Short mmCIF file of C-alpha atoms and ligand atoms in Angstrom, two decimals:
data_model
loop_
_atom_site.label_atom_id
_atom_site.label_comp_id
_atom_site.label_asym_id
_atom_site.label_seq_id
_atom_site.Cartn_x
_atom_site.Cartn_y
_atom_site.Cartn_z
CA MET A 45 -72.95 60.67 -115.52
CA LYS A 46 -69.55 59.72 -116.92
CA GLU A 47 -68.89 57.03 -119.50
CA THR A 48 -70.13 53.49 -118.97
CA GLU A 49 -67.88 51.47 -116.75
CA VAL A 50 -68.23 47.75 -117.32
CA THR A 51 -66.49 46.03 -114.49
CA SER A 52 -67.54 42.59 -115.63
CA ALA A 53 -69.88 41.32 -118.37
CA PRO A 54 -71.59 37.92 -118.62
CA ASP A 55 -69.87 35.09 -120.49
CA LEU A 56 -71.96 32.04 -121.46
CA LYS A 57 -68.89 29.81 -121.97
CA GLU A 58 -67.82 30.53 -118.42
CA ALA A 59 -71.39 29.96 -117.16
CA ARG A 60 -71.49 26.52 -118.83
CA LYS A 61 -68.43 25.27 -116.90
CA ARG A 62 -69.01 22.73 -114.14
CA GLY A 63 -66.54 21.61 -111.51
CA ARG A 64 -66.25 20.96 -107.82
CA LEU A 65 -65.90 23.87 -105.45
CA ALA A 66 -63.54 23.49 -102.52
CA SER A 67 -66.20 24.57 -100.09
CA ARG A 68 -69.90 24.67 -100.77
CA SER A 69 -71.05 27.01 -98.10
CA GLN A 70 -69.25 29.58 -96.04
CA ARG A 71 -70.41 31.97 -93.36
CA VAL A 72 -69.77 35.56 -94.33
CA ALA A 73 -67.55 37.21 -91.80
CA ASP A 74 -68.86 40.73 -92.08
CA ILE A 75 -71.43 42.41 -94.26
CA SER A 76 -71.70 45.62 -92.28
CA PRO A 77 -72.52 48.66 -94.37
CA SER A 78 -70.01 51.51 -94.49
CA PRO A 79 -70.72 54.80 -92.67
CA PHE A 80 -71.11 56.34 -96.15
CA LEU A 81 -73.98 53.98 -97.10
CA LEU A 82 -75.63 54.36 -93.69
CA THR A 83 -75.74 58.12 -94.22
CA TRP A 84 -76.85 57.81 -97.84
CA GLY A 85 -79.62 55.28 -97.13
CA ALA A 86 -81.23 56.97 -94.11
CA GLY A 87 -84.76 58.07 -94.96
CA LYS A 88 -84.48 56.98 -98.61
CA HIS A 89 -86.97 54.69 -100.41
CA TYR A 90 -86.49 51.58 -102.49
CA TYR A 91 -88.79 50.01 -105.05
CA ILE A 92 -88.29 46.39 -106.15
CA GLU A 93 -90.11 44.56 -108.89
CA THR A 94 -89.49 40.83 -109.05
CA PHE A 95 -90.21 38.68 -112.11
CA GLY A 96 -89.85 34.91 -112.47
CA CYS A 97 -89.73 32.09 -109.98
CA GLN A 98 -89.36 31.66 -106.22
CA MET A 99 -85.55 31.79 -106.56
CA ASN A 100 -85.85 35.41 -107.63
CA VAL A 101 -88.38 36.14 -104.88
CA ARG A 102 -85.91 34.82 -102.32
CA ASP A 103 -83.05 36.85 -103.86
CA SER A 104 -85.23 39.98 -103.66
CA GLU A 105 -85.79 39.26 -99.97
CA ILE A 106 -82.02 39.20 -99.45
CA ILE A 107 -81.61 42.46 -101.38
CA GLN A 108 -84.36 44.05 -99.26
CA GLY A 109 -82.50 42.88 -96.17
CA PHE A 110 -79.36 44.68 -97.38
CA LEU A 111 -81.27 47.88 -98.21
CA GLU A 112 -83.17 48.03 -94.92
CA ARG A 113 -79.90 47.66 -93.03
CA ILE A 114 -78.82 51.02 -94.44
CA GLY A 115 -82.05 52.66 -93.28
CA MET A 116 -84.06 52.46 -96.51
CA THR A 117 -87.81 51.74 -96.52
CA PRO A 118 -90.00 50.32 -99.29
CA THR A 119 -92.30 52.29 -101.58
CA SER A 120 -94.82 50.86 -104.02
CA ASP A 121 -94.49 53.93 -106.24
CA ALA A 122 -91.51 53.60 -108.60
CA SER A 123 -91.64 57.31 -109.49
CA LYS A 124 -90.84 58.24 -105.85
CA ALA A 125 -88.02 55.74 -105.34
CA ASP A 126 -84.40 56.69 -104.70
CA PHE A 127 -83.41 53.16 -105.70
CA ALA A 128 -85.55 51.20 -108.20
CA LEU A 129 -84.57 47.61 -108.91
CA PHE A 130 -85.86 45.09 -111.45
CA ASN A 131 -85.04 41.47 -110.63
CA THR A 132 -85.44 39.79 -114.01
CA CYS A 133 -86.35 36.37 -115.44
CA ALA A 134 -85.14 34.89 -118.74
CA ILE A 135 -87.06 31.63 -118.87
CA ARG A 136 -89.16 32.60 -121.91
CA GLU A 137 -89.13 35.53 -124.30
CA ASN A 138 -92.32 36.99 -122.78
CA ALA A 139 -90.63 37.05 -119.35
CA GLU A 140 -87.92 39.25 -120.88
CA ASP A 141 -90.53 41.52 -122.47
CA HIS A 142 -91.75 42.51 -118.98
CA LEU A 143 -88.41 44.20 -118.32
CA TRP A 144 -88.43 46.20 -121.54
CA GLY A 145 -91.96 47.40 -120.71
CA GLU A 146 -91.01 48.47 -117.19
CA LEU A 147 -87.81 50.22 -118.27
CA GLY A 148 -89.92 52.18 -120.75
CA HIS A 149 -91.78 53.77 -117.79
CA MET A 150 -88.65 54.25 -115.71
CA LYS A 151 -86.94 56.61 -118.17
CA GLN A 152 -89.19 59.58 -117.30
CA TYR A 153 -88.97 58.88 -113.55
CA ALA A 154 -85.18 58.78 -113.71
CA GLN A 155 -85.09 62.03 -115.67
CA ALA A 156 -87.37 63.70 -113.10
CA ARG A 157 -85.24 62.57 -110.16
CA PRO A 158 -81.54 63.19 -110.68
CA GLY A 159 -79.55 60.96 -108.36
CA MET A 160 -82.08 58.12 -108.63
CA ILE A 161 -80.42 54.72 -108.95
CA VAL A 162 -82.11 52.47 -111.51
CA ALA A 163 -80.80 48.92 -111.15
CA VAL A 164 -81.35 45.67 -113.02
CA CYS A 165 -80.32 42.26 -111.68
CA GLY A 166 -81.42 38.62 -111.93
CA CYS A 167 -81.31 35.94 -114.61
CA MET A 168 -81.50 38.17 -117.70
CA MET A 169 -78.38 40.04 -116.67
CA GLN A 170 -76.42 36.76 -116.68
CA LEU A 171 -77.00 36.60 -120.44
CA GLU A 172 -74.93 38.35 -123.05
CA VAL A 173 -77.70 39.75 -125.29
CA PRO A 174 -80.07 41.25 -122.68
CA PHE A 175 -77.04 42.64 -120.80
CA ARG A 176 -75.84 44.35 -123.97
CA ILE A 177 -79.32 45.76 -124.68
CA VAL A 178 -79.51 47.30 -121.19
CA ARG A 179 -76.02 48.69 -121.54
CA GLU A 180 -76.56 50.20 -124.97
CA ARG A 181 -80.21 51.21 -125.06
CA TYR A 182 -81.01 52.13 -121.45
CA PRO A 183 -78.29 54.57 -120.36
CA PHE A 184 -80.36 55.64 -117.33
CA VAL A 185 -79.86 52.16 -115.82
CA ASN A 186 -76.83 52.90 -113.67
CA LEU A 187 -76.37 49.66 -111.73
CA VAL A 188 -76.39 46.07 -113.05
CA PHE A 189 -75.46 42.91 -111.18
CA GLY A 190 -76.30 39.23 -111.60
CA THR A 191 -77.55 36.21 -109.67
CA ASN A 192 -74.03 35.31 -108.51
CA ASN A 193 -73.11 38.59 -106.84
CA VAL A 194 -76.23 39.69 -104.95
CA ASP A 195 -74.04 39.69 -101.82
CA ALA A 196 -71.81 42.40 -103.36
CA ILE A 197 -74.60 44.97 -103.44
CA TYR A 198 -72.98 47.29 -100.85
CA PRO A 199 -69.66 47.87 -102.64
CA LEU A 200 -71.41 48.07 -106.03
CA LEU A 201 -73.95 50.59 -104.78
CA GLU A 202 -71.32 52.66 -103.03
CA ASP A 203 -69.15 52.72 -106.14
CA CYS A 204 -72.16 53.73 -108.25
CA ILE A 205 -73.13 56.61 -105.92
CA LYS A 206 -69.62 57.94 -105.30
CA SER A 207 -68.15 57.68 -108.80
CA ARG A 208 -71.38 58.62 -110.62
CA HIS A 209 -70.28 55.98 -113.14
CA ARG A 210 -72.55 53.26 -114.37
CA VAL A 211 -71.53 50.11 -112.53
CA LEU A 212 -72.22 46.98 -114.58
CA ASN A 213 -70.89 43.94 -112.79
CA VAL A 214 -71.97 40.39 -113.64
CA VAL A 215 -70.06 37.32 -112.47
CA SER A 216 -70.54 34.20 -114.63
CA ASN A 217 -69.03 31.61 -112.34
CA PRO A 218 -70.84 31.15 -109.03
CA GLY A 219 -68.65 31.00 -105.95
CA ALA A 220 -69.39 29.16 -102.73
CA ILE A 221 -72.79 29.65 -101.09
CA LEU A 222 -72.68 32.52 -98.64
CA GLU A 223 -74.59 32.00 -95.40
CA GLY A 224 -75.78 34.61 -92.96
CA LEU A 225 -76.80 37.28 -95.48
CA PRO A 226 -79.44 39.77 -94.32
CA SER A 227 -83.02 39.17 -95.42
CA LYS A 228 -86.38 40.86 -95.15
CA ARG A 229 -89.09 38.26 -95.81
CA MET A 230 -92.14 39.20 -97.87
CA GLU A 231 -94.60 37.27 -95.70
CA PRO A 232 -94.88 36.66 -91.95
CA HIS A 233 -96.37 33.13 -91.99
CA ARG A 234 -94.82 31.35 -95.00
CA ALA A 235 -91.18 31.33 -96.02
CA PHE A 236 -88.96 30.10 -98.82
CA VAL A 237 -85.82 28.26 -97.76
CA ASN A 238 -83.18 27.54 -100.42
CA ILE A 239 -81.73 24.05 -100.30
CA THR A 240 -79.94 24.02 -103.66
CA TYR A 241 -78.84 26.73 -106.03
CA GLY A 242 -78.23 26.30 -109.76
CA CYS A 243 -78.84 23.29 -111.96
CA ASP A 244 -76.68 20.75 -113.79
CA LYS A 245 -79.43 19.09 -115.82
CA PHE A 246 -79.11 21.09 -119.04
CA CYS A 247 -82.54 20.31 -120.44
CA THR A 248 -82.04 21.41 -124.04
CA TYR A 249 -84.68 24.19 -123.94
CA CYS A 250 -83.67 25.69 -120.61
CA ILE A 251 -81.59 28.75 -119.81
CA VAL A 252 -81.46 28.20 -116.03
CA PRO A 253 -78.15 26.22 -115.91
CA PHE A 254 -76.55 29.29 -117.56
CA THR A 255 -78.26 31.97 -115.47
CA ARG A 256 -77.91 30.20 -112.13
CA GLY A 257 -74.74 28.17 -112.57
CA MET A 258 -73.77 24.74 -111.31
CA GLN A 259 -75.79 22.96 -108.65
CA ARG A 260 -74.69 23.86 -105.13
CA SER A 261 -76.41 22.33 -102.10
CA ARG A 262 -76.53 24.08 -98.76
CA ARG A 263 -75.24 22.12 -95.81
CA HIS A 264 -78.12 20.50 -93.99
CA GLU A 265 -77.11 22.19 -90.70
CA GLU A 266 -77.62 25.57 -92.36
CA VAL A 267 -81.03 24.58 -93.74
CA ILE A 268 -82.18 23.24 -90.37
CA ALA A 269 -80.87 26.30 -88.51
CA GLU A 270 -82.86 28.54 -90.86
CA VAL A 271 -86.06 26.50 -90.41
CA ARG A 272 -85.64 26.49 -86.62
CA ASP A 273 -85.22 30.25 -86.66
CA LEU A 274 -88.43 30.57 -88.72
CA VAL A 275 -90.30 28.37 -86.21
CA ARG A 276 -89.04 30.62 -83.39
CA HIS A 277 -90.41 33.62 -85.26
CA GLY A 278 -93.84 32.02 -85.59
CA TYR A 279 -93.68 30.85 -89.19
CA LYS A 280 -96.15 28.07 -90.04
CA GLU A 281 -94.93 26.93 -93.43
CA VAL A 282 -91.66 26.53 -95.30
CA THR A 283 -91.14 25.74 -98.97
CA LEU A 284 -87.77 24.12 -99.63
CA LEU A 285 -86.48 25.57 -102.87
CA GLY A 286 -84.28 24.22 -105.61
CA GLN A 287 -84.43 23.84 -109.38
CA ASN A 288 -84.23 20.16 -108.70
CA VAL A 289 -84.69 19.42 -104.98
CA SER A 290 -84.53 15.65 -105.52
CA SER A 291 -80.82 15.86 -106.35
CA TYR A 292 -80.08 17.71 -103.09
CA GLY A 293 -76.71 16.73 -101.64
CA ALA A 294 -75.25 15.08 -104.76
CA ASP A 295 -72.52 17.76 -104.79
CA LEU A 296 -71.67 17.58 -101.08
CA GLU A 297 -68.83 15.46 -99.69
CA ASP A 298 -70.99 13.50 -97.24
CA ASN A 299 -73.71 13.00 -99.89
CA PRO A 300 -76.80 13.71 -97.80
CA ASP A 301 -80.03 13.06 -99.70
CA PHE A 302 -83.32 14.88 -100.02
CA ALA A 303 -85.39 12.29 -98.13
CA GLY A 304 -83.06 12.62 -95.13
CA LEU A 305 -83.19 16.40 -95.25
CA LEU A 306 -86.99 16.33 -95.45
CA ARG A 307 -87.12 14.15 -92.33
CA GLU A 308 -84.85 16.54 -90.47
CA VAL A 309 -86.94 19.53 -91.51
CA SER A 310 -90.05 17.64 -90.38
CA ASP A 311 -88.38 17.03 -86.98
CA THR A 312 -88.14 20.80 -86.39
CA GLY A 313 -91.91 20.70 -85.76
CA ILE A 314 -92.79 23.39 -88.34
CA ALA A 315 -96.51 23.01 -89.10
CA ARG A 316 -96.21 22.68 -92.88
CA ILE A 317 -93.49 21.75 -95.35
CA ARG A 318 -93.58 21.95 -99.11
CA PHE A 319 -90.81 21.63 -101.70
CA MET A 320 -90.26 22.54 -105.31
CA THR A 321 -89.30 21.58 -107.96
CA SER A 322 -88.80 17.85 -108.29
CA HIS A 323 -87.08 16.36 -111.32
CA PRO A 324 -88.45 12.86 -112.03
CA HIS A 325 -84.96 11.53 -112.79
CA ASP A 326 -83.55 11.73 -109.25
CA PHE A 327 -86.70 11.02 -107.29
CA THR A 328 -86.37 8.22 -104.75
CA ASP A 329 -89.22 6.14 -103.28
CA GLU A 330 -87.99 7.18 -99.86
CA VAL A 331 -89.22 10.73 -100.41
CA PHE A 332 -92.73 9.33 -100.82
CA ASP A 333 -92.28 7.34 -97.60
CA VAL A 334 -91.40 10.55 -95.74
CA MET A 335 -94.43 12.28 -97.28
CA ALA A 336 -96.65 9.41 -96.16
CA GLU A 337 -95.19 9.16 -92.63
CA ARG A 338 -94.95 12.83 -91.70
CA PRO A 339 -98.17 14.81 -91.27
CA ASN A 340 -96.30 18.12 -91.59
CA VAL A 341 -95.07 17.27 -95.11
CA MET A 342 -97.94 18.45 -97.28
CA PRO A 343 -99.62 16.02 -99.72
CA TYR A 344 -98.62 18.09 -102.73
CA LEU A 345 -96.17 17.24 -105.50
CA HIS A 346 -95.13 19.38 -108.45
CA LEU A 347 -93.60 16.88 -110.87
CA PRO A 348 -92.86 18.50 -114.25
CA ILE A 349 -93.50 16.10 -117.14
CA GLN A 350 -92.76 18.57 -120.01
CA SER A 351 -94.01 16.10 -122.65
CA GLY A 352 -95.80 12.75 -122.75
CA SER A 353 -93.70 11.48 -125.66
CA ASP A 354 -90.48 9.52 -125.14
CA HIS A 355 -89.20 10.86 -128.44
CA VAL A 356 -89.64 14.50 -127.30
CA LEU A 357 -88.36 13.78 -123.78
CA LYS A 358 -85.17 12.49 -125.36
CA LEU A 359 -84.80 15.60 -127.53
CA MET A 360 -85.32 17.66 -124.38
CA ASN A 361 -82.60 15.70 -122.53
CA ARG A 362 -85.01 15.04 -119.68
CA SER A 363 -83.30 11.71 -118.83
CA TYR A 364 -86.52 9.79 -117.99
CA ASP A 365 -89.11 8.13 -120.16
CA MET A 366 -92.86 7.83 -119.74
CA ALA A 367 -92.58 4.40 -118.12
CA LYS A 368 -90.40 5.90 -115.37
CA TYR A 369 -92.64 8.95 -114.99
CA MET A 370 -95.84 6.89 -114.72
CA HIS A 371 -94.15 4.56 -112.23
CA LEU A 372 -93.49 7.58 -109.98
CA VAL A 373 -97.05 8.85 -110.34
CA ASP A 374 -98.51 5.42 -109.52
CA LEU A 375 -96.18 5.09 -106.55
CA VAL A 376 -96.97 8.47 -105.03
CA LYS A 377 -100.71 7.86 -105.49
CA ALA A 378 -100.34 4.50 -103.74
CA LYS A 379 -98.29 5.86 -100.83
CA VAL A 380 -100.01 9.24 -100.43
CA PRO A 381 -103.56 8.53 -101.64
CA ASP A 382 -104.82 12.12 -101.31
CA ILE A 383 -101.78 13.59 -103.13
CA ALA A 384 -102.37 16.73 -105.21
CA LEU A 385 -100.27 16.45 -108.34
CA THR A 386 -99.29 19.38 -110.55
CA THR A 387 -96.96 19.68 -113.53
CA ASP A 388 -95.30 21.80 -116.21
CA ILE A 389 -95.79 21.08 -119.92
CA ILE A 390 -94.09 22.57 -122.97
CA VAL A 391 -95.97 22.54 -126.28
CA GLY A 392 -94.34 22.95 -129.68
CA PHE A 393 -90.86 21.74 -128.79
CA PRO A 394 -88.84 21.36 -132.04
CA GLY A 395 -89.60 17.95 -133.53
CA GLU A 396 -92.92 17.50 -131.70
CA THR A 397 -95.43 15.88 -134.07
CA GLU A 398 -99.20 15.64 -133.69
CA GLU A 399 -98.64 12.06 -132.57
CA ASP A 400 -96.20 13.17 -129.86
CA PHE A 401 -98.71 15.78 -128.79
CA GLN A 402 -101.46 13.14 -128.57
CA GLN A 403 -99.21 11.28 -126.12
CA THR A 404 -98.98 14.42 -123.99
CA LEU A 405 -102.80 14.62 -123.95
CA LYS A 406 -102.93 10.94 -122.94
CA ALA A 407 -100.43 11.51 -120.13
CA VAL A 408 -102.50 14.42 -118.82
CA ARG A 409 -105.62 12.21 -118.80
CA ASP A 410 -103.73 9.36 -117.10
CA CYS A 411 -102.13 11.53 -114.41
CA GLN A 412 -105.26 13.57 -113.58
CA TYR A 413 -103.29 16.63 -112.52
CA ASP A 414 -104.87 19.05 -110.07
CA SER A 415 -103.29 21.83 -112.04
CA CYS A 416 -100.95 22.22 -115.04
CA PHE A 417 -98.63 25.07 -115.96
CA THR A 418 -98.58 25.06 -119.76
CA PHE A 419 -96.08 26.90 -121.93
CA ILE A 420 -95.40 27.33 -125.63
CA PHE A 421 -91.76 26.54 -126.40
CA SER A 422 -89.71 29.71 -126.48
CA PRO A 423 -86.27 29.41 -128.13
CA ARG A 424 -83.58 30.72 -125.77
CA PRO A 425 -80.31 31.83 -127.39
CA GLY A 426 -77.41 29.76 -126.10
CA THR A 427 -79.44 26.60 -125.45
CA PRO A 428 -79.20 23.56 -127.79
CA ALA A 429 -82.93 23.70 -128.69
CA TYR A 430 -82.49 27.24 -130.00
CA LYS A 431 -80.98 25.79 -133.15
CA MET A 432 -83.29 22.77 -133.50
CA LYS A 433 -85.65 22.79 -136.47
CA ASN A 434 -89.36 23.13 -135.80
CA ASN A 435 -91.60 21.61 -138.47
CA ALA A 436 -94.89 22.66 -136.91
CA SER A 437 -96.22 26.11 -137.85
CA PRO A 438 -96.97 28.72 -135.15
CA GLU A 439 -100.70 28.21 -135.89
CA GLU A 440 -100.42 24.45 -135.38
CA ILE A 441 -98.55 25.00 -132.12
CA GLN A 442 -101.13 27.52 -130.90
CA ASP A 443 -103.87 25.04 -131.78
CA ARG A 444 -102.11 22.28 -129.78
CA PHE A 445 -101.69 24.67 -126.89
CA ASN A 446 -105.42 25.57 -126.95
CA ARG A 447 -106.42 21.90 -127.01
CA LEU A 448 -104.07 21.13 -124.13
CA VAL A 449 -105.37 24.01 -122.01
CA GLU A 450 -108.96 22.94 -122.67
CA LEU A 451 -108.18 19.44 -121.42
CA THR A 452 -106.13 20.49 -118.38
CA GLU A 453 -108.74 23.07 -117.34
CA SER A 454 -111.55 20.52 -117.55
CA ILE A 455 -109.59 18.06 -115.39
CA THR A 456 -108.71 20.84 -112.91
CA ALA A 457 -112.40 21.84 -112.66
CA GLU A 458 -113.51 18.21 -112.25
CA ARG A 459 -110.97 17.50 -109.53
CA ALA A 460 -111.78 20.77 -107.78
CA GLN A 461 -115.48 19.90 -107.71
CA ARG A 462 -114.59 16.81 -105.67
CA MET A 463 -113.38 19.06 -102.86
CA VAL A 464 -116.84 20.57 -102.27
CA GLY A 465 -118.30 19.33 -98.98
CA LYS A 466 -114.86 18.24 -97.65
CA THR A 467 -113.28 19.73 -94.55
CA VAL A 468 -109.65 20.82 -94.86
CA GLU A 469 -107.13 22.71 -92.78
CA VAL A 470 -106.40 26.18 -94.12
CA LEU A 471 -103.42 28.35 -93.25
CA PHE A 472 -104.85 31.87 -93.41
CA LEU A 473 -102.57 34.53 -94.84
CA TYR A 474 -104.17 37.82 -95.89
CA PRO A 475 -107.47 39.54 -96.74
CA SER A 476 -108.84 38.43 -100.10
CA ARG A 477 -107.67 40.74 -102.89
CA LYS A 478 -111.20 41.04 -104.31
CA ASP A 479 -113.32 41.14 -101.15
CA LYS A 480 -111.86 42.63 -97.98
CA THR A 481 -114.51 40.93 -95.81
CA MET A 482 -112.93 37.57 -96.74
CA MET A 483 -109.63 36.05 -95.64
CA SER A 484 -107.55 33.93 -98.02
CA GLY A 485 -105.31 31.01 -97.31
CA TYR A 486 -104.16 27.64 -98.58
CA ASP A 487 -105.23 24.12 -97.79
CA PRO A 488 -102.67 21.26 -97.68
CA TYR A 489 -103.19 20.65 -101.42
CA GLN A 490 -102.10 24.22 -102.24
CA HIS A 491 -105.67 25.22 -103.12
CA LEU A 492 -106.51 28.87 -102.54
CA VAL A 493 -109.50 29.11 -100.17
CA HIS A 494 -111.52 32.23 -99.27
CA VAL A 495 -113.52 32.39 -96.05
CA LYS A 496 -115.59 35.19 -94.41
CA GLY A 497 -113.43 36.63 -91.65
CA ASP A 498 -111.05 39.35 -90.55
CA GLU A 499 -107.31 39.74 -90.17
CA SER A 500 -107.32 38.10 -86.74
CA LEU A 501 -107.32 34.81 -88.70
CA ALA A 502 -103.94 35.58 -90.33
CA GLY A 503 -101.31 33.02 -89.36
CA GLN A 504 -103.85 30.54 -87.97
CA ILE A 505 -104.45 27.04 -89.30
CA ARG A 506 -108.22 26.40 -89.05
CA ARG A 507 -110.60 23.69 -90.20
CA VAL A 508 -112.69 24.88 -93.13
CA LYS A 509 -115.61 23.25 -94.91
CA ILE A 510 -115.39 23.83 -98.67
CA THR A 511 -118.73 25.13 -99.91
CA ALA A 512 -118.05 26.02 -103.57
CA SER A 513 -115.40 25.56 -106.22
CA HIS A 514 -114.24 28.12 -108.78
CA ALA A 515 -111.72 25.57 -110.17
CA HIS A 516 -108.60 27.60 -109.27
CA SER A 517 -109.97 28.81 -105.92
CA PHE A 518 -112.59 27.79 -103.39
CA LEU A 519 -115.10 29.27 -100.99
CA GLY A 520 -115.44 27.82 -97.52
CA GLU A 521 -116.66 28.40 -93.99
CA LEU A 522 -114.93 27.85 -90.66
CA ALA A 523 -115.81 24.36 -89.45
CA ASP A 524 -114.46 24.47 -85.90
CA GLU A 525 -116.93 26.93 -84.37
N1 SAH B 281 -86.33 23.42 -112.44
C1 SAH B 281 -87.67 23.28 -112.77
C2 SAH B 281 -88.23 24.23 -113.78
C3 SAH B 281 -87.81 25.63 -113.87
S1 SAH B 281 -88.45 26.50 -115.20
C4 SAH B 281 -87.83 21.90 -113.31
O1 SAH B 281 -86.97 21.34 -113.92
O2 SAH B 281 -88.92 21.41 -113.18
C5 SAH B 281 -90.19 26.25 -115.08
C6 SAH B 281 -90.80 25.69 -116.31
O3 SAH B 281 -90.67 26.56 -117.40
C7 SAH B 281 -90.18 24.40 -116.81
O4 SAH B 281 -90.61 23.29 -116.10
C8 SAH B 281 -90.63 24.36 -118.23
O5 SAH B 281 -91.89 23.75 -118.37
C9 SAH B 281 -90.77 25.83 -118.60
N2 SAH B 281 -89.72 26.26 -119.52
C10 SAH B 281 -88.40 26.30 -119.28
N3 SAH B 281 -87.74 26.72 -120.38
C11 SAH B 281 -88.68 26.97 -121.33
C12 SAH B 281 -88.64 27.41 -122.69
N4 SAH B 281 -87.49 27.69 -123.29
N5 SAH B 281 -89.81 27.53 -123.36
C13 SAH B 281 -90.99 27.24 -122.76
N6 SAH B 281 -91.08 26.82 -121.49
C14 SAH B 281 -89.95 26.67 -120.77
FE1 SF4 B 282 -84.15 23.88 -116.45
FE2 SF4 B 282 -84.14 21.26 -116.65
FE3 SF4 B 282 -82.69 22.45 -114.76
FE4 SF4 B 282 -85.33 22.45 -114.58
S1 SF4 B 282 -84.01 20.63 -114.50
S2 SF4 B 282 -83.98 24.18 -114.27
S3 SF4 B 282 -85.99 22.59 -116.69
S4 SF4 B 282 -82.37 22.57 -116.96
FE1 F3S B 283 -86.69 32.82 -114.39
FE2 F3S B 283 -84.30 32.63 -113.40
FE3 F3S B 283 -86.33 31.55 -112.14
S1 F3S B 283 -84.83 32.42 -115.53
S2 F3S B 283 -87.73 31.00 -113.77
S3 F3S B 283 -86.04 33.69 -112.48
S4 F3S B 283 -84.26 30.76 -112.21
#
């Protein structure tokens, strides 16, 4: 391997820039692989490990689509791969630690297989420090790209193979959305459909606006065409994806809105629709009306609160207060009475006092969430909160976190218990991981349900009577026999 060749490195100043793009989405004219790559890929194996959120899962599906087009097939054994890729997440420090752990194992595999391509992509590679660490400390990583140039994988890979250089190419400014990229979906019955990319909210703790760039909405025709295609292929459920789906369309010339898009997706006749994530700031009542009117829009809402204290919400730049948040919760409960509500909460944000924390506990009691994703604040270099002073000690923060988890778990268990004896529709997906005589699926409230049965149930939506609750999953029996 010759000297490192850095074609392009990440630049946070560039990533911070916001502006209007001339065209938000463009069809790619041609993404055919070269004869060279077709020959190289035939019979070879790829291994992909994906960390982080659904955005990364969807990006990995696109990458798989590219790789399968050149004749590659998947392997679950990294040591046997010809191409091993890590699609990374930078949301918290412990997400980054996963990569360092995995690269530790990869070194011996790469040494044992000369010619193996070890690649790293995703959110971490958009950041200056992790990029530099990969470049300097992991010389066996020979291909790096970012979230903004997934579509360039063919030329980058070809360059890497032919030149035997390391190819490190990260683009900080996202271009227009490219439509028509190949994709190999992970599941046959449920699919993720991007509706927006990036985020312009700049919550002070969050790295996403830097790793994923400015908000770009897909044209609604493209979203609908993708959902229709999924329906034709037998898909039963779509999840519309965006960091902030409620601000869908704000960056498009004709200003379509999320409620309108949701209606159009509902009109395609797909059996189930979900969406994530919703920022309370941009949420309109009309979205709740669509949820109430349309039986194929699932009664499930993930509405991150982050903190129950107005003082902390302000420091976080969340742009809503508790009065606004509780108004939304009351409204959705009134319009969609069986709504399942979930949230994200950060504990130990700089400046959070015990009193602020008590307000978070109160909010959790008031909202009665079905489930909460709880995190300890993790300072991310480059974000404003990185430099904010934290008066609470790590022990105090851990103690707050433990108290919060105790409360959220008890509410989750209590709410789950109320499901026992009810009959719900379950979309069956795959055999249960623990017991192969059971099939697993999800009810409309995004509860995981296990039922005795075989793979013939996969892809079917069946009525199930819930017989027992394990708080985060349920047991049931088919009710329509
Ligand atoms: N776009 C989504 C969230 C994406 S990140 C939204 O706004 O709701 C998922 C969650 O990770 C966030 O809701 C937040 O609770 C948490 N998170 C983000 N940055 C974090 C940080 N620096 N430390 C701890 N948790 C963080
Ligand atoms: Fe991060 Fe806030 Fe954007 Fe969500 S809305 S991705 S938390 S900056
Ligand atoms: Fe992680 Fe990037 Fe998603 S930082 S949470 S993978 S947008």
